[in-house]
PDB file of C-alpha atoms in Angstrom:
ATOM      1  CA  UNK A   1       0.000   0.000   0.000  1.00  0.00           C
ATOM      2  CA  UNK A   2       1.174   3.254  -0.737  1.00  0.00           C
ATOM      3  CA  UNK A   3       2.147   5.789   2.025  1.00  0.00           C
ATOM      4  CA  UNK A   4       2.072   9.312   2.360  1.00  0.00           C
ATOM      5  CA  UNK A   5       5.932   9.127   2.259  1.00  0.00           C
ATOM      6  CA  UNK A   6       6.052   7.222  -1.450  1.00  0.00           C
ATOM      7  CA  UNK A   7       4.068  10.304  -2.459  1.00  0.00           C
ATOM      8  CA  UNK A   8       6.154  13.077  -3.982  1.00  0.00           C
ATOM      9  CA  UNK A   9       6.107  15.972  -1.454  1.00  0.00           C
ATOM     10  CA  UNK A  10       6.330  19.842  -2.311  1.00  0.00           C
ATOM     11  CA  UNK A  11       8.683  22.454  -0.529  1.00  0.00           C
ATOM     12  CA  UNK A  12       6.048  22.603   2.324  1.00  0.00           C
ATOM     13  CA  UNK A  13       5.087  18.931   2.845  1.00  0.00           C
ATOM     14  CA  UNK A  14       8.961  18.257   2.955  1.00  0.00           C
ATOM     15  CA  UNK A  15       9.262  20.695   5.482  1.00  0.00           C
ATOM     16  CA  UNK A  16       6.321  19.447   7.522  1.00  0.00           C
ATOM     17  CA  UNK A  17       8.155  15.948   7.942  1.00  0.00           C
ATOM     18  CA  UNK A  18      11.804  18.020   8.407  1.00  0.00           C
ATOM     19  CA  UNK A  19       9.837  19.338  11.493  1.00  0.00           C
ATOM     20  CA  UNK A  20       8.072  16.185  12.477  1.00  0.00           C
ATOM     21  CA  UNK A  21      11.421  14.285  12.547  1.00  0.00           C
ATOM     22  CA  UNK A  22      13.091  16.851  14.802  1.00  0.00           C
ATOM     23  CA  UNK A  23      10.613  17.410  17.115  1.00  0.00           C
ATOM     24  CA  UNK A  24      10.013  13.312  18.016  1.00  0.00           C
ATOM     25  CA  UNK A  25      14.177  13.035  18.090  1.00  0.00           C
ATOM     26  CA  UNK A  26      16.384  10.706  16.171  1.00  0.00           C
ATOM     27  CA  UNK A  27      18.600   9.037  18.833  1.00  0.00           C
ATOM     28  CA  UNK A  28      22.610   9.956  17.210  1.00  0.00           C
ATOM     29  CA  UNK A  29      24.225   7.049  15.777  1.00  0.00           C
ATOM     30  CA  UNK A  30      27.838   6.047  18.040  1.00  0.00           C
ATOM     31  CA  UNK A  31      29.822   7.710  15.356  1.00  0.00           C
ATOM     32  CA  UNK A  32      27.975  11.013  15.352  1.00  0.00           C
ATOM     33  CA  UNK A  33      28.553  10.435  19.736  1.00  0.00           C
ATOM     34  CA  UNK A  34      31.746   9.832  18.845  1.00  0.00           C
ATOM     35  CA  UNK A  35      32.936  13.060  17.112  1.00  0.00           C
ATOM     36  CA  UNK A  36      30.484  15.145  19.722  1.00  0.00           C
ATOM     37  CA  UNK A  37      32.832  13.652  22.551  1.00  0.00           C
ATOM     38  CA  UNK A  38      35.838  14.459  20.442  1.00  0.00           C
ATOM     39  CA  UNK A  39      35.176  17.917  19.587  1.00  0.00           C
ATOM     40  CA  UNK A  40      34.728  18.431  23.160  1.00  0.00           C
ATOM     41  CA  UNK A  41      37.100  16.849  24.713  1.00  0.00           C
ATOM     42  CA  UNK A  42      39.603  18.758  21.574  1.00  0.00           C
ATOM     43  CA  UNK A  43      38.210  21.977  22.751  1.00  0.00           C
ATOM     44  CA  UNK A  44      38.365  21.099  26.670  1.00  0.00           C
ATOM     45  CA  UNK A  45      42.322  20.372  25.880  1.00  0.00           C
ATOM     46  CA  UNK A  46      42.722  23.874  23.987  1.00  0.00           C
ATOM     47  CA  UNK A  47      41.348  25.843  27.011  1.00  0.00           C
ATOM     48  CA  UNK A  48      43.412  23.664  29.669  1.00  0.00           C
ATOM     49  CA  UNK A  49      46.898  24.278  27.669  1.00  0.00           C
ATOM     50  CA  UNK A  50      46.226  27.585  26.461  1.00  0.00           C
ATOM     51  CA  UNK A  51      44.533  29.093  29.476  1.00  0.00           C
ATOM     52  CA  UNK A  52      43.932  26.761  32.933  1.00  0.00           C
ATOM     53  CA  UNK A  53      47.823  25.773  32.729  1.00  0.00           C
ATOM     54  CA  UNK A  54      49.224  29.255  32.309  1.00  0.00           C
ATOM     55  CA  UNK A  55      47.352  30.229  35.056  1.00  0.00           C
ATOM     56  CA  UNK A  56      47.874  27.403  37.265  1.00  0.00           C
ATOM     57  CA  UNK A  57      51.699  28.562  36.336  1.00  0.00           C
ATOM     58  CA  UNK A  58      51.697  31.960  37.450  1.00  0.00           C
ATOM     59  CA  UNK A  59      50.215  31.152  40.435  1.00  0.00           C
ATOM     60  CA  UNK A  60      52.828  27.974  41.125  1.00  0.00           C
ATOM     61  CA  UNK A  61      55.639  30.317  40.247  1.00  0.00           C
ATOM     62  CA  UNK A  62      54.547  33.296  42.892  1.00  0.00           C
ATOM     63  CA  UNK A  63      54.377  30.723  45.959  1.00  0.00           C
ATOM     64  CA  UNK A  64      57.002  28.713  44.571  1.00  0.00           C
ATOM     65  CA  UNK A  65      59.809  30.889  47.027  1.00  0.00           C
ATOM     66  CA  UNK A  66      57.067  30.380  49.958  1.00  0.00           C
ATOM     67  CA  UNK A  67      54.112  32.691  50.925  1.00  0.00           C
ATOM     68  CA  UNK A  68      56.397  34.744  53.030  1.00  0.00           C
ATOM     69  CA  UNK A  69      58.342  35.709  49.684  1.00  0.00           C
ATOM     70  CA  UNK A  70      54.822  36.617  47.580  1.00  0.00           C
ATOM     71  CA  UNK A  71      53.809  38.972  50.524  1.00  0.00           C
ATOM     72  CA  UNK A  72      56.671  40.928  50.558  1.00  0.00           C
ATOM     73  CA  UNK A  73      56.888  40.764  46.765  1.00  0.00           C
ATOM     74  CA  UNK A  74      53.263  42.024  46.240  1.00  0.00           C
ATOM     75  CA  UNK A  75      53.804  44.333  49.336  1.00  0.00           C
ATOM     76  CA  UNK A  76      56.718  46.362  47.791  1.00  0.00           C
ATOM     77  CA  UNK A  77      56.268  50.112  47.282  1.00  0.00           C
ATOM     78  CA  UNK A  78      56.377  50.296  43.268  1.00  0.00           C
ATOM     79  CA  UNK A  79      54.232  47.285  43.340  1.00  0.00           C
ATOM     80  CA  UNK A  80      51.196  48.787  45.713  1.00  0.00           C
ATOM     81  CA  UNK A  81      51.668  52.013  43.263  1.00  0.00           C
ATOM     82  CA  UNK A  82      51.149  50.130  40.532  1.00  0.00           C
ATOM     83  CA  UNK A  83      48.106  48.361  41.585  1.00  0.00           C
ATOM     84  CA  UNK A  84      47.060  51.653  42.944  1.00  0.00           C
ATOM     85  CA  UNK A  85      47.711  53.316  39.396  1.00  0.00           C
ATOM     86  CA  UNK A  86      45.924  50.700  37.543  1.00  0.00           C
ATOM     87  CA  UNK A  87      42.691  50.923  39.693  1.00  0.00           C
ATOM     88  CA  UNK A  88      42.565  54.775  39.203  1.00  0.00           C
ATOM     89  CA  UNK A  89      43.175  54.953  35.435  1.00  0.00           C
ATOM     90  CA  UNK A  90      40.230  51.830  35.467  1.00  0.00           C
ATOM     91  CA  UNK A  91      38.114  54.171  37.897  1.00  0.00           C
ATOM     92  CA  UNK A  92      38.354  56.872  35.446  1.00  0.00           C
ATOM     93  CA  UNK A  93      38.246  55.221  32.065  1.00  0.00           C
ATOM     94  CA  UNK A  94      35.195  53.142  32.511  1.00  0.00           C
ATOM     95  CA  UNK A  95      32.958  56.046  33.699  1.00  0.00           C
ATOM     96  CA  UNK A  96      33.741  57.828  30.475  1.00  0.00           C
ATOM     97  CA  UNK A  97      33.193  54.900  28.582  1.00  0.00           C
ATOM     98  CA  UNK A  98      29.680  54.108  29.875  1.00  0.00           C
ATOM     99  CA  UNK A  99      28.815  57.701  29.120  1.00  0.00           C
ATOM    100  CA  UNK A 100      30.070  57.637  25.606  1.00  0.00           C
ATOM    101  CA  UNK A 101      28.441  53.939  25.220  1.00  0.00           C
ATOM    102  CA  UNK A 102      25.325  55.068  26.072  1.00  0.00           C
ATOM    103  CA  UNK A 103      25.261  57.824  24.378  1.00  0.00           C
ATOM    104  CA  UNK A 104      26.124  56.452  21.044  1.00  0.00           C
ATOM    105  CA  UNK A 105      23.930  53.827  21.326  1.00  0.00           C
ATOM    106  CA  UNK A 106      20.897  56.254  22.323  1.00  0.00           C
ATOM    107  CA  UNK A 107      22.180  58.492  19.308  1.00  0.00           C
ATOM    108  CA  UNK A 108      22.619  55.424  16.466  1.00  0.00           C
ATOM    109  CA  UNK A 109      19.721  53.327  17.536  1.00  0.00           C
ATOM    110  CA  UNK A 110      16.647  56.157  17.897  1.00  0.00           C
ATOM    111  CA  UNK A 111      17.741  58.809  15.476  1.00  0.00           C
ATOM    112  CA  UNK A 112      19.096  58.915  11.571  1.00  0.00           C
ATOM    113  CA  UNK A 113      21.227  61.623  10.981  1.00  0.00           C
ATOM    114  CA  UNK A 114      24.208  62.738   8.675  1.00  0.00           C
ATOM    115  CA  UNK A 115      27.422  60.714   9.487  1.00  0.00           C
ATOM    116  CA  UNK A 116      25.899  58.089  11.297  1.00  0.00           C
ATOM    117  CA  UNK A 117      27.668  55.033   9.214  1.00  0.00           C
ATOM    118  CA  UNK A 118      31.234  57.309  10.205  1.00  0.00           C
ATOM    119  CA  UNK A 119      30.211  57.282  13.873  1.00  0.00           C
ATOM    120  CA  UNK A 120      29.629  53.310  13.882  1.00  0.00           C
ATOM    121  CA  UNK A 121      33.134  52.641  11.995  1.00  0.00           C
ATOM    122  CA  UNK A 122      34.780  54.674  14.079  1.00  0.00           C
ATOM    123  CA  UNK A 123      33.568  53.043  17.645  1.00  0.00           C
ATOM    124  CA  UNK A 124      34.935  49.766  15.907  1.00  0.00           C
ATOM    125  CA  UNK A 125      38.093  51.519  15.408  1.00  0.00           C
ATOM    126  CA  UNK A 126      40.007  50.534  18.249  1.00  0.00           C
ATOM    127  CA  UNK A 127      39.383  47.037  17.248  1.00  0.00           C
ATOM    128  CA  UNK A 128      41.721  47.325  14.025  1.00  0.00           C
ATOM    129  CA  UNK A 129      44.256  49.812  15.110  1.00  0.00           C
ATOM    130  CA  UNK A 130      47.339  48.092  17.078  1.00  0.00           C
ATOM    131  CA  UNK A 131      47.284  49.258  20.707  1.00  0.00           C
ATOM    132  CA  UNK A 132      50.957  50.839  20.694  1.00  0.00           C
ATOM    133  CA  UNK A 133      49.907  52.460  17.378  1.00  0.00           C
ATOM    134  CA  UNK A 134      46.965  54.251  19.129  1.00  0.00           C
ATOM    135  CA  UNK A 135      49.922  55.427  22.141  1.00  0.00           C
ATOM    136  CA  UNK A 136      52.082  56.757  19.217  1.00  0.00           C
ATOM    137  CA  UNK A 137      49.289  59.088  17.908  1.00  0.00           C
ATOM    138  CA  UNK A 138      48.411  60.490  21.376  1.00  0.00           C
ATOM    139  CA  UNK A 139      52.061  61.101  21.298  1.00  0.00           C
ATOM    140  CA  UNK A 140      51.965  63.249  18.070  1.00  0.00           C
ATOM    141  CA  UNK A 141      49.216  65.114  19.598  1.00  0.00           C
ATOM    142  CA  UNK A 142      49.715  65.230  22.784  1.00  0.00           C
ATOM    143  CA  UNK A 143      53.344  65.414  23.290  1.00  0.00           C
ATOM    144  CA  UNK A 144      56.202  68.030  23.591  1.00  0.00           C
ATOM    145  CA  UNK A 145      56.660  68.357  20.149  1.00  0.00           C
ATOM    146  CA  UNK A 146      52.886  66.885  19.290  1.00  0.00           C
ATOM    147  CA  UNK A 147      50.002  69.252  18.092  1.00  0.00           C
ATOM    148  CA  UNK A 148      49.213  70.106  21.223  1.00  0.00           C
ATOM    149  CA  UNK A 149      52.568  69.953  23.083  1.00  0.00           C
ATOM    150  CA  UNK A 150      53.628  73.727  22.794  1.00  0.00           C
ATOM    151  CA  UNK A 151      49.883  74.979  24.689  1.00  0.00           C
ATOM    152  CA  UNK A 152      50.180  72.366  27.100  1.00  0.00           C
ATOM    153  CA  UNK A 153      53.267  73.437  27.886  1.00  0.00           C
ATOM    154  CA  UNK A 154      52.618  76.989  28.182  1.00  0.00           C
ATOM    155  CA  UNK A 155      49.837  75.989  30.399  1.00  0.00           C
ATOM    156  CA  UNK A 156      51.772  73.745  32.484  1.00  0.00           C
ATOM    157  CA  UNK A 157      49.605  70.647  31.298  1.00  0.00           C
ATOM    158  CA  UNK A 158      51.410  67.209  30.637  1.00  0.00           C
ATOM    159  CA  UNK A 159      49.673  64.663  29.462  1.00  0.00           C
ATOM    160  CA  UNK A 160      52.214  62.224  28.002  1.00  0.00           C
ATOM    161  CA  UNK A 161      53.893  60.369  30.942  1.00  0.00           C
ATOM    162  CA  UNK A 162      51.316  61.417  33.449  1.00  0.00           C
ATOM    163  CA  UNK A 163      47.775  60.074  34.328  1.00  0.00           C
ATOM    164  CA  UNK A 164      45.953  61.784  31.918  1.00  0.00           C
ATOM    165  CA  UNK A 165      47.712  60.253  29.018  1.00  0.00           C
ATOM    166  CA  UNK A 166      47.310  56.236  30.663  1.00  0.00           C
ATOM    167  CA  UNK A 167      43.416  57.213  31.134  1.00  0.00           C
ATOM    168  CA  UNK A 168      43.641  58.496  27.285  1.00  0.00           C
ATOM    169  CA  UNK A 169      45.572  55.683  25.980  1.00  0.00           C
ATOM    170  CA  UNK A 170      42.773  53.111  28.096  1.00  0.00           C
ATOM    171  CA  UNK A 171      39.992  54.989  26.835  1.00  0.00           C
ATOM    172  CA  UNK A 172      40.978  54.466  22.646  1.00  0.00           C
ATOM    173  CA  UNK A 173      41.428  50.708  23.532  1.00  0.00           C
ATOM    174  CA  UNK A 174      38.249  50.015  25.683  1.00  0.00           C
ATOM    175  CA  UNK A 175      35.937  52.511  23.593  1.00  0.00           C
ATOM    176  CA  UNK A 176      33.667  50.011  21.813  1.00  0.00           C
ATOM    177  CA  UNK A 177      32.724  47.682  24.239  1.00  0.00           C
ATOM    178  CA  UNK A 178      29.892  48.983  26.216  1.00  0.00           C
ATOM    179  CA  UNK A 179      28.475  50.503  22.510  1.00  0.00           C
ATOM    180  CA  UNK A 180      28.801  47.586  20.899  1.00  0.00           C
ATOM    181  CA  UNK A 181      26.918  45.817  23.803  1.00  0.00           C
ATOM    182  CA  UNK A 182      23.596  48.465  24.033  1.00  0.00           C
ATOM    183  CA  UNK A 183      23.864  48.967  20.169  1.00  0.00           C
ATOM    184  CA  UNK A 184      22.324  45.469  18.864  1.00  0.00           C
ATOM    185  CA  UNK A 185      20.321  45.218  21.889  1.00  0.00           C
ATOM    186  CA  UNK A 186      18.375  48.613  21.623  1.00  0.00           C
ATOM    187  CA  UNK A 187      18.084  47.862  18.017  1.00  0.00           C
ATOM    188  CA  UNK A 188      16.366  44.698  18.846  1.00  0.00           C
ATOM    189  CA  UNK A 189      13.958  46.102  21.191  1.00  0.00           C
ATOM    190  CA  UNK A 190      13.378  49.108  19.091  1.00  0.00           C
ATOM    191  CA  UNK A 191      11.364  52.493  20.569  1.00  0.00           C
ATOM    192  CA  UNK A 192       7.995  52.223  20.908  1.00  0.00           C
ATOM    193  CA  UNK A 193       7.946  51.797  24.603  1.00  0.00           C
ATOM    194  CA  UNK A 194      10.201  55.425  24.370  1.00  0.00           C
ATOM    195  CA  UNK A 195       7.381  56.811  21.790  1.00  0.00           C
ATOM    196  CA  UNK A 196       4.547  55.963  24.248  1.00  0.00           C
ATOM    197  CA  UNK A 197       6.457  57.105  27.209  1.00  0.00           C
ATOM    198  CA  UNK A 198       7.045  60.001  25.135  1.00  0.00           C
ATOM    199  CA  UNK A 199       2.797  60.236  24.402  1.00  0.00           C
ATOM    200  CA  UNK A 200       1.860  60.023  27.773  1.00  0.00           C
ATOM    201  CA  UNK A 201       3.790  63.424  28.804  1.00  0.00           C
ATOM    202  CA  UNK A 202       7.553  61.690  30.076  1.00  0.00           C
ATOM    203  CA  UNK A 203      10.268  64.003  29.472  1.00  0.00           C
ATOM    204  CA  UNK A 204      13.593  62.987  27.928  1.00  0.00           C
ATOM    205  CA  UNK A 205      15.426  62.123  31.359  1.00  0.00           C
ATOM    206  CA  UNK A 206      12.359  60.378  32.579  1.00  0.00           C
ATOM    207  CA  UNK A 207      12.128  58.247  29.577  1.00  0.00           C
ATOM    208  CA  UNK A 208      15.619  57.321  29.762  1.00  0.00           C
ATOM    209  CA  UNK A 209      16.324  56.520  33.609  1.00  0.00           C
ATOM    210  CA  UNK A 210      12.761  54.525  33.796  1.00  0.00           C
ATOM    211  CA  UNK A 211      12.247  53.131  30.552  1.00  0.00           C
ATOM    212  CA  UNK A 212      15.552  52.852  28.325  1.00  0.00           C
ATOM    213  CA  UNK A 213      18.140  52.218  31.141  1.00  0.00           C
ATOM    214  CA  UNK A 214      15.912  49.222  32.873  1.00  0.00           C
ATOM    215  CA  UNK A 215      15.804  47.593  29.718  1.00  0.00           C
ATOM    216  CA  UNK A 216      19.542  47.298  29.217  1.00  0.00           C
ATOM    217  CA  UNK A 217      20.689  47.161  32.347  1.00  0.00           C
ATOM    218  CA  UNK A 218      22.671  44.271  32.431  1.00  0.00           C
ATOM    219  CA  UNK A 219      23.988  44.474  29.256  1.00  0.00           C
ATOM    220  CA  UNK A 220      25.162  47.765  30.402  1.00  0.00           C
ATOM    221  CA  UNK A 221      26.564  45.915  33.309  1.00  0.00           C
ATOM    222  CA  UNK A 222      28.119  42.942  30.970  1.00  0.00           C
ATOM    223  CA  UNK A 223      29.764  45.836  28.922  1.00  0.00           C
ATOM    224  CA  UNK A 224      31.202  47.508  31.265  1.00  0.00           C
ATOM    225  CA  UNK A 225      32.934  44.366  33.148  1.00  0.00           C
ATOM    226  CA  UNK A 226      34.436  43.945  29.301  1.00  0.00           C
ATOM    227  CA  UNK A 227      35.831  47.279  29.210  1.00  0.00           C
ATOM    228  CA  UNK A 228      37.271  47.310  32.890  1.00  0.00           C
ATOM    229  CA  UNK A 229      38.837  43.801  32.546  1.00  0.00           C
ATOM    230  CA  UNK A 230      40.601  45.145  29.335  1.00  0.00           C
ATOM    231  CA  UNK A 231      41.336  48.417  31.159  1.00  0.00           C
ATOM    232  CA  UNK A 232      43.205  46.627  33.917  1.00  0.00           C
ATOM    233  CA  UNK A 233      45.299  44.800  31.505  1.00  0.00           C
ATOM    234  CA  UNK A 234      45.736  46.956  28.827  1.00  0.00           C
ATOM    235  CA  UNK A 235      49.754  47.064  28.353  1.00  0.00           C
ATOM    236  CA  UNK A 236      50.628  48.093  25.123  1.00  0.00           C
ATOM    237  CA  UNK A 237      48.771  52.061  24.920  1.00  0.00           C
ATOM    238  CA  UNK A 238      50.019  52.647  28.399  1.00  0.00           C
ATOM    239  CA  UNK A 239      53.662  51.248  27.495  1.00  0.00           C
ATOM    240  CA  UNK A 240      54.039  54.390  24.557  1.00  0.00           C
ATOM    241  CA  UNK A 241      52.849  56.915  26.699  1.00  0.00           C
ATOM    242  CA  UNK A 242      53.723  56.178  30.437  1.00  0.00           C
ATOM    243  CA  UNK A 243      57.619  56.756  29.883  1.00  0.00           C
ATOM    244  CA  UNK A 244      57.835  53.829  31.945  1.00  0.00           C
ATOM    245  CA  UNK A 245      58.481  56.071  35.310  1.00  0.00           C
ATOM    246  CA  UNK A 246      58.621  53.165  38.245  1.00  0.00           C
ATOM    247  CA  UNK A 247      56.131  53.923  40.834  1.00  0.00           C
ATOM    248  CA  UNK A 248      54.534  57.205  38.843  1.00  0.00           C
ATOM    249  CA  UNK A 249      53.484  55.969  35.161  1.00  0.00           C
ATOM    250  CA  UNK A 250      53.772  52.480  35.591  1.00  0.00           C
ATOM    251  CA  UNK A 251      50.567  50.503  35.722  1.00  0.00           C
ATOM    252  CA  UNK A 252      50.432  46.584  36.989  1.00  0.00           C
ATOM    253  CA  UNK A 253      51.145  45.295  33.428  1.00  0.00           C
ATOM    254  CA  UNK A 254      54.086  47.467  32.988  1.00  0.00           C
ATOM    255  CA  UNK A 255      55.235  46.877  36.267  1.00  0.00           C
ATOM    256  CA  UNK A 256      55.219  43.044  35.478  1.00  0.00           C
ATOM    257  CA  UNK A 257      57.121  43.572  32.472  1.00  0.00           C
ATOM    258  CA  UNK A 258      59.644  45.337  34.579  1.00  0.00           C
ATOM    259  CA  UNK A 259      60.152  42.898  37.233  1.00  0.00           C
ATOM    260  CA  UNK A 260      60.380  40.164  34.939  1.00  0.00           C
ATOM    261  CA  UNK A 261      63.285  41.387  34.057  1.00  0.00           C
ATOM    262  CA  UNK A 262      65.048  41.816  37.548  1.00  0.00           C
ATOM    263  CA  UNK A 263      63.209  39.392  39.888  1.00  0.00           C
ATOM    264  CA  UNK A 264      61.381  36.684  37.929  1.00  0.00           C
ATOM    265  CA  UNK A 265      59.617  35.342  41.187  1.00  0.00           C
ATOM    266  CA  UNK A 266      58.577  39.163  42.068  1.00  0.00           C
ATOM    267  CA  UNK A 267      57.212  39.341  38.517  1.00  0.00           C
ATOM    268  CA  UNK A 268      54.771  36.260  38.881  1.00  0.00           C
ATOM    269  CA  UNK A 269      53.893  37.295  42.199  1.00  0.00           C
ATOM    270  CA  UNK A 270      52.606  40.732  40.567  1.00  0.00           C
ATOM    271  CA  UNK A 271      51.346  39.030  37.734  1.00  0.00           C
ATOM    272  CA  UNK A 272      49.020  37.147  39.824  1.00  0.00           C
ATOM    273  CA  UNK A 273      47.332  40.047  41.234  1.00  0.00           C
ATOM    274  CA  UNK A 274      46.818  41.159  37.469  1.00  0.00           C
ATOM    275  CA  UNK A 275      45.343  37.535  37.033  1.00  0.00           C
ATOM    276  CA  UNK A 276      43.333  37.807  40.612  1.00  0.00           C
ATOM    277  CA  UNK A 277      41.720  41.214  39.049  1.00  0.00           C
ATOM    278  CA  UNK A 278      40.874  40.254  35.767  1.00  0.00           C
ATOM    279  CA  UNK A 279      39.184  36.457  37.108  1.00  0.00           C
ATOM    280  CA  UNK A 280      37.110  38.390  39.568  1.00  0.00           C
ATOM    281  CA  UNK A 281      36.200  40.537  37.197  1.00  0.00           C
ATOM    282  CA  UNK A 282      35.066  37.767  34.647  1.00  0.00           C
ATOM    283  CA  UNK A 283      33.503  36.130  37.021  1.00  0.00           C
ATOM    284  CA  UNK A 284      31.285  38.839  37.655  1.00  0.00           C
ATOM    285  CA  UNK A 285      30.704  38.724  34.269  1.00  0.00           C
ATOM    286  CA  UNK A 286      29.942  34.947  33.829  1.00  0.00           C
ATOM    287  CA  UNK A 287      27.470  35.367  36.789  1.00  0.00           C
ATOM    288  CA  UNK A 288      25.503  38.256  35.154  1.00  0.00           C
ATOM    289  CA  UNK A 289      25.372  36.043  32.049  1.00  0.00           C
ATOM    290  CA  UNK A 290      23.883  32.736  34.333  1.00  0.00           C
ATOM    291  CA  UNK A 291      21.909  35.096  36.030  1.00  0.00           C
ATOM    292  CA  UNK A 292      20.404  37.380  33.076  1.00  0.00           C
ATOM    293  CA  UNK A 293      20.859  34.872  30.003  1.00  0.00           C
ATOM    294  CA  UNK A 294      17.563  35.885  28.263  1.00  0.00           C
ATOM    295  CA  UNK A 295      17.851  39.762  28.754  1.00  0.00           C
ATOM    296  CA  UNK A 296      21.617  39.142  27.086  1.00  0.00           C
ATOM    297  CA  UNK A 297      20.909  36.823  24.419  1.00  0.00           C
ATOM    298  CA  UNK A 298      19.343  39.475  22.305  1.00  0.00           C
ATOM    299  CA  UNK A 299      22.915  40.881  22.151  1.00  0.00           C
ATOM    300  CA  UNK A 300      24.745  38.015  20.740  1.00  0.00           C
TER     301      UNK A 300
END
C-alpha cells in the first residue's frame, strides 16, 4: 500500500516531515557520539593548555619561594603604586566609557542623521588599530613636540607620561565595548515603549532613567565588566605613553614587564594580582550572564 511518504512531497510537505522528525528526536548514531565527545574533549584540551595551565603557572611560580616571599613581593612600594595606578586609570576610564556607550547607542539606535555610518566605523576603530599604534598618535598630539605639546606646555599641562595620558591611551582601547553591547540590543527592542512614554507626557530624562536604562541594564553591566577587565590589563597604549616612570606611570602590566626582568619570582607574584583582578572581574561577568541569560541573548 502506498504511504504518504512514497508520495512526492512539495517544498512545504517536505518541510512538515523536516519538522516532524526533529521534534520526536532521532537518537545519534555512536559515530555522530563519537565526534560530539571528540570535539569536546579537543576543545576542553585547547582551554586547559592555552589558558587553565598558564594560570595554574603563574600562580605555582609566585608561591614557589614560599608565601612569606609573595607577601613581601606584592607588598613592595612600586608594586602597591602600581596596583594603585591601575585601579585609578580603570576608575576613570570606565565612567567615560559608559557615558560615551550610552550615548552612542541612544544616538545610532533612535535617530538617523548625517554621518551616522562614520560614527559606527569609528567606535569599531580601536578594534583594528594596534594598541601601541593608538599610544604613538596620542604622542603626536599630545606630546612636547605633538600638536598640542607647545599649549600644554605653556599651560603647564602634561599629558604624556602622566595620568591623563594612561586614562587616554585606556579609553581608545576600551571605547567600543559597552556601545557595541547596548547597540544590537536597543536595536532589537526598538522604541515604541520610548514613543509611548514620550505620548503620555515623560520628558527625555524620565524616559531614559525609567524606561531605556531598565531595559539594558545588564547588558550595560556585561559591557562595562568587558571594558574594565581590558582596562586593567591593557599594556601596550600605556607602554608608549607612560615613559615607563617606576612607581609614577607604571601601571600593573608594565610593572610586570619590569620585574620580569630583575626578579622573575617578584614578577609572577605581581602578575598574579593582574590575574586575581581580571578572574574576579570575569567572574562577575559569567554570573551576570547565568543570572540574566535571556535579557543578554538578544545581544549576541
Amino acid at each position: 500500500m502506498a504511504t504518504a511518504l512514497d508520495a512526492p512531497m512539495g517544498g512545504g510537505a517536505l518541510m512538515a516531515a523536516v519538522a516532524a522528525v526533529v521534534s520526536i528526536g532521532i537518537r545519534p548514531s555512536w559515530s555522530t557520539r563519537l565526534v560530539r565527545i571528540a570535539l569536546v574533549f579537543a576543545a576542553l584540551a585547547v582551554l586547559f593548555w592555552l589558558l587553565v595551565l598558564p594560570l595554574l603557572a603563574i600562580f605555582a611560580e609566585a608561591f614557589r619561594q614560599g608565601v612569606a616571599f609573595y607577601l613581601d613581593a606584592i607588598r613592595q612600594p612600586d608594586t602597591v603604586a602600581a596596583v594603585r595606578l591601575t585601579l585609578t586609570v580603570a576608575a576613570i576610564a570606565v565612567p567615560l566609557n559608559l557615558i560615551f556607550g550610552l550615548a552612542a547607542a541612544w544616538s545610532m539606535t533612535h535617530f538617523d542623521f548625517p554621518g551616522k555610518a562614520l560614527l559606527g566605523a569609528l567606535i569599531d576603530l580601536p578594534f583594528s588599530v594596534s594598541p601601541v599604534v593608538a599610544g604613538m598618535m596620542l604622542i603626536l598630539v599630545f606630546g612636547k613636540d605633538g600638536w598640542l605639546g607647545s599649549w600644554l606646555e605653556a599651560h603647564d599641562l602634561q599629558v604624556i607620561f602622566a595620568l591623563p595620558g594612561l586614562v587616554l591611551a585606556t579609553v581608545f582601547v576600551t571605547l567600543p565595548f559597552v556601545a557595541r553591547e547596548l547597540i544590537p540590543l536597543m536595536q532589537a527592542q526598538g522604541s515604541e515603549q520610548e514613543e509611548a512614554a514620550l505620548t503620555l507626557g515623560a520628558n527625555g530624562w524620565q524616559i531614559f532613567f525609567r524606561v531605556t536604562l531598565p531595559r539594558v541594564r545588564w547588558a550595560l553591566l556585561y559591557g562595562v565588566l568587558l571594558c574594565n577587565a581590558r582596562a586593567m590589563g591593557e599594556f601596550g597604549a600605556v607602554y608608549v605613553v607612560s615613559g615607563h616612570l617606576r612607581g609614577i606611570t607604571n601601571t600593573l602590566p608594565l610593572q610586570v614587564d619590569q620585574l620580569y626582568q630583575e626578579n622573575f619570582s617578584a614578577a609572577f607574584a605581581a602578575a598574579s594580582l593582574l590575574a586575581l583582578l581580571t578572574v574576579l572581574t570575569l567572574g562577575i561577568k559569567r554570573f551576570v550572564e547565568w543570572r540574566h541569560g535571556g535579557e543578554l541573548g538578544a545581544n549576541h
